Tab-separated table of C-alpha atoms (C1' of nucleotides) in Angstrom:
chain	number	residue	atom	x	y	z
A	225	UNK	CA	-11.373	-42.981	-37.381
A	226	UNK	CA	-14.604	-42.089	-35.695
A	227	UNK	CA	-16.995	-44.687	-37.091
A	228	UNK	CA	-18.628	-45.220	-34.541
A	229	UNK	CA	-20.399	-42.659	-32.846
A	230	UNK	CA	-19.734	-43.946	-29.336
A	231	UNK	CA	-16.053	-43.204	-29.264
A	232	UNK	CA	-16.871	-39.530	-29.648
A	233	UNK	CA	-19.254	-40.113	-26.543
A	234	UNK	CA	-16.309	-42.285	-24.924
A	235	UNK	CA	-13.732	-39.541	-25.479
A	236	UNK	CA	-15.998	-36.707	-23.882
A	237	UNK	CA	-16.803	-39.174	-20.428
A	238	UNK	CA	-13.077	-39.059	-20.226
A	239	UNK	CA	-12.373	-35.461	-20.937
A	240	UNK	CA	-15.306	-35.211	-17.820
A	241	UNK	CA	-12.935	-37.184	-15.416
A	242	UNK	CA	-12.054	-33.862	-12.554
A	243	UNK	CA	-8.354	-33.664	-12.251
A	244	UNK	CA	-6.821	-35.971	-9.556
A	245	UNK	CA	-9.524	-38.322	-9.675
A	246	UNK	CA	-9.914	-41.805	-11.826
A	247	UNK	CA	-12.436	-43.862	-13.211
A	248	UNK	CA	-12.553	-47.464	-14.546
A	249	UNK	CA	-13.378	-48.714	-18.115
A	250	UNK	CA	-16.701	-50.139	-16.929
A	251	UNK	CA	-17.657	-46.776	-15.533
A	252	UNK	CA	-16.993	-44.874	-18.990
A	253	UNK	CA	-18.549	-47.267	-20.751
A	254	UNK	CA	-21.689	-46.875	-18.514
A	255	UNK	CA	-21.550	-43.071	-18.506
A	256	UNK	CA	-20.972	-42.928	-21.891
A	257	UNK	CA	-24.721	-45.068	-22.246
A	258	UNK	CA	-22.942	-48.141	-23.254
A	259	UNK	CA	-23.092	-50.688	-19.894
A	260	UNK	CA	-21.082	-53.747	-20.390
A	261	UNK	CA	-18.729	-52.346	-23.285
A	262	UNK	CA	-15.805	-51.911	-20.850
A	263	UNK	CA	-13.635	-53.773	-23.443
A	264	UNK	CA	-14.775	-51.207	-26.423
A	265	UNK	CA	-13.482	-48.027	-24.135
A	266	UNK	CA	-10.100	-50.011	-23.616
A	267	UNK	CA	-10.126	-50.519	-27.114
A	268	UNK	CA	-10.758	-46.701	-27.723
A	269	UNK	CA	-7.984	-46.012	-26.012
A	270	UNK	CA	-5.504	-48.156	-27.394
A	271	UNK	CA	-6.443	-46.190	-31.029
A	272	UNK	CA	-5.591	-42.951	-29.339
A	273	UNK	CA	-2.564	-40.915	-30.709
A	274	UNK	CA	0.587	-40.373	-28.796
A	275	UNK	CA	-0.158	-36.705	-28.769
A	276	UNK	CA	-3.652	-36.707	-27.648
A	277	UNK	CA	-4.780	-34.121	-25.332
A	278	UNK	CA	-7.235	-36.266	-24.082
A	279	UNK	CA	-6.588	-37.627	-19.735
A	280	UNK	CA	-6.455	-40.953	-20.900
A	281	UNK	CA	-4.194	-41.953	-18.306
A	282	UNK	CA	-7.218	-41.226	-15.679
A	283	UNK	CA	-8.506	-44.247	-16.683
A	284	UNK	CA	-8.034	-47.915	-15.071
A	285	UNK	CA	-9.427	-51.156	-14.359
A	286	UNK	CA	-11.556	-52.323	-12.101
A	287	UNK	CA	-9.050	-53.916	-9.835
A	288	UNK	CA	-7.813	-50.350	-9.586
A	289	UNK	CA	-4.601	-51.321	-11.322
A	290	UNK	CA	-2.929	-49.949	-14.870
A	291	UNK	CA	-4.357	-52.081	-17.626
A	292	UNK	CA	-1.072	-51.647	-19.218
A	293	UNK	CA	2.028	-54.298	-19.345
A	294	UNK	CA	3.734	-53.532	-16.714
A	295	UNK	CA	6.910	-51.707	-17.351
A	296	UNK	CA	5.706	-51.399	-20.919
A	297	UNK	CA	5.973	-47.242	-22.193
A	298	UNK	CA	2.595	-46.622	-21.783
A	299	UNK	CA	2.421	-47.634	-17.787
A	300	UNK	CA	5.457	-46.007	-17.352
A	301	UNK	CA	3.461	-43.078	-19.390
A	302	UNK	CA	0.492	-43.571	-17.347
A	303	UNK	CA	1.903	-43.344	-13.644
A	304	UNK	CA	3.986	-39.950	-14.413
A	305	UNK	CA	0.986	-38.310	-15.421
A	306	UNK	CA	-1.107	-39.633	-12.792
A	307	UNK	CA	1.797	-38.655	-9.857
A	308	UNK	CA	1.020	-34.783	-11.518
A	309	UNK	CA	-2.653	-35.237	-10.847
A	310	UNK	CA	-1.689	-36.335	-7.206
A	311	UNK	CA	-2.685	-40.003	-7.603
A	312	UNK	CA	-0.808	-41.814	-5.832
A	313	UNK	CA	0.466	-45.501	-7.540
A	314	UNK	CA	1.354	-47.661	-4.714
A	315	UNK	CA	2.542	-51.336	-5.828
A	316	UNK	CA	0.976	-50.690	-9.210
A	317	UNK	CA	-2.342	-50.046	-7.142
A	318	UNK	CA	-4.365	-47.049	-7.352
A	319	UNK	CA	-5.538	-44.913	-3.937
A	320	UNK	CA	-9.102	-45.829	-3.484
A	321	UNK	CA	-9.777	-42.441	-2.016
A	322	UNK	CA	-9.081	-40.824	-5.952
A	323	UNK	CA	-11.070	-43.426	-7.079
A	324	UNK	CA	-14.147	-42.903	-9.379
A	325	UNK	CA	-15.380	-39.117	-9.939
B	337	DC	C1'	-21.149	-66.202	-41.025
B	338	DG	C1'	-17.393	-68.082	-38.028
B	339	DG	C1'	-13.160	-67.752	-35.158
B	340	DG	C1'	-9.552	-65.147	-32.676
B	341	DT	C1'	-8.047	-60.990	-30.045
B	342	DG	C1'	-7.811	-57.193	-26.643
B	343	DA	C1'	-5.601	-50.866	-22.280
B	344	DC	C1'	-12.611	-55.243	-19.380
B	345	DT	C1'	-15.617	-57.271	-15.439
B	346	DA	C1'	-17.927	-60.234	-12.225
B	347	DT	C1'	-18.054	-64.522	-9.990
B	348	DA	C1'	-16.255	-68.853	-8.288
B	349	DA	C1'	-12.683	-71.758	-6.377
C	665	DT	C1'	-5.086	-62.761	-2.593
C	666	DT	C1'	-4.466	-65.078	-6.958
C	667	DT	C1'	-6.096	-67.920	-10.814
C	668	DA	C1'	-9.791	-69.801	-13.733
C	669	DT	C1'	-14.147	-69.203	-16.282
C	670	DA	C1'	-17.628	-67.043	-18.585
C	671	DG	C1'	-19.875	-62.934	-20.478
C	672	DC	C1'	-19.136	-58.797	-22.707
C	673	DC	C1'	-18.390	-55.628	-27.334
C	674	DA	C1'	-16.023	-53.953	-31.520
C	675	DC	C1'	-12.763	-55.181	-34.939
C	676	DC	C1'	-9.988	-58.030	-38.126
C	677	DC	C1'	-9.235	-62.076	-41.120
DNA sequence: CGGGTGACTATAA
DNA sequence: TTTATAGCCACCC
């Protein structure tokens, strides 16, 4: 599962997100040491289990928007969880004043 | 080694 | 503001 080392690096920048705030792939990527591999964090993701523990859902695009199908279960997912944190999803938009750490 | 894909991003029109 | 294009990286065939 964990070939390569930088998921494990990945999955620790996102465990690092505070609670009620978000953070976009790009900015994993970069924290994680790996600038420009937005697409590899998204990927990351997308290989997560159903049952992770891990705040995935923190995690958007840079247009501050769910990089999910809309409607699909995972947005749906995403948005419940994030309403807990107190992030606010206004016409599939994030708050910019939750955004980044 | 080459071509296609995806939970991305930045820039241009 | 929305769409198009190009660059990006790992993975699969």
């Amino acid at each position: 599962m964990t070939q390569n080392p930088a998921y494990e690096v990945i999955w620790q920048v996102i465990a690092s997100i505070p609670q009620g705030k978000v953070a976009t792939y790009g900015q994993v990527a970069h924290l994680a040491g790996l600038p420009g591999a937005a697409r590899m964090v998204g990927r990351c993701l997308s290989q997560l289990p159903r049952d992770t523990k891990l705040p995935w859902f923190r995690v958007v695009n840079a247009s501050g928007r769910i990089s999910l199908p809309v409607g699909s279960d995972g947005y749906l997912r995403q948005v419940a969880l994030l309403q807990e944190e107190d992030i606010a999803v206004m016409n599939g938009r994030i708050s910019l004043a939750k955004f980044r750490l």
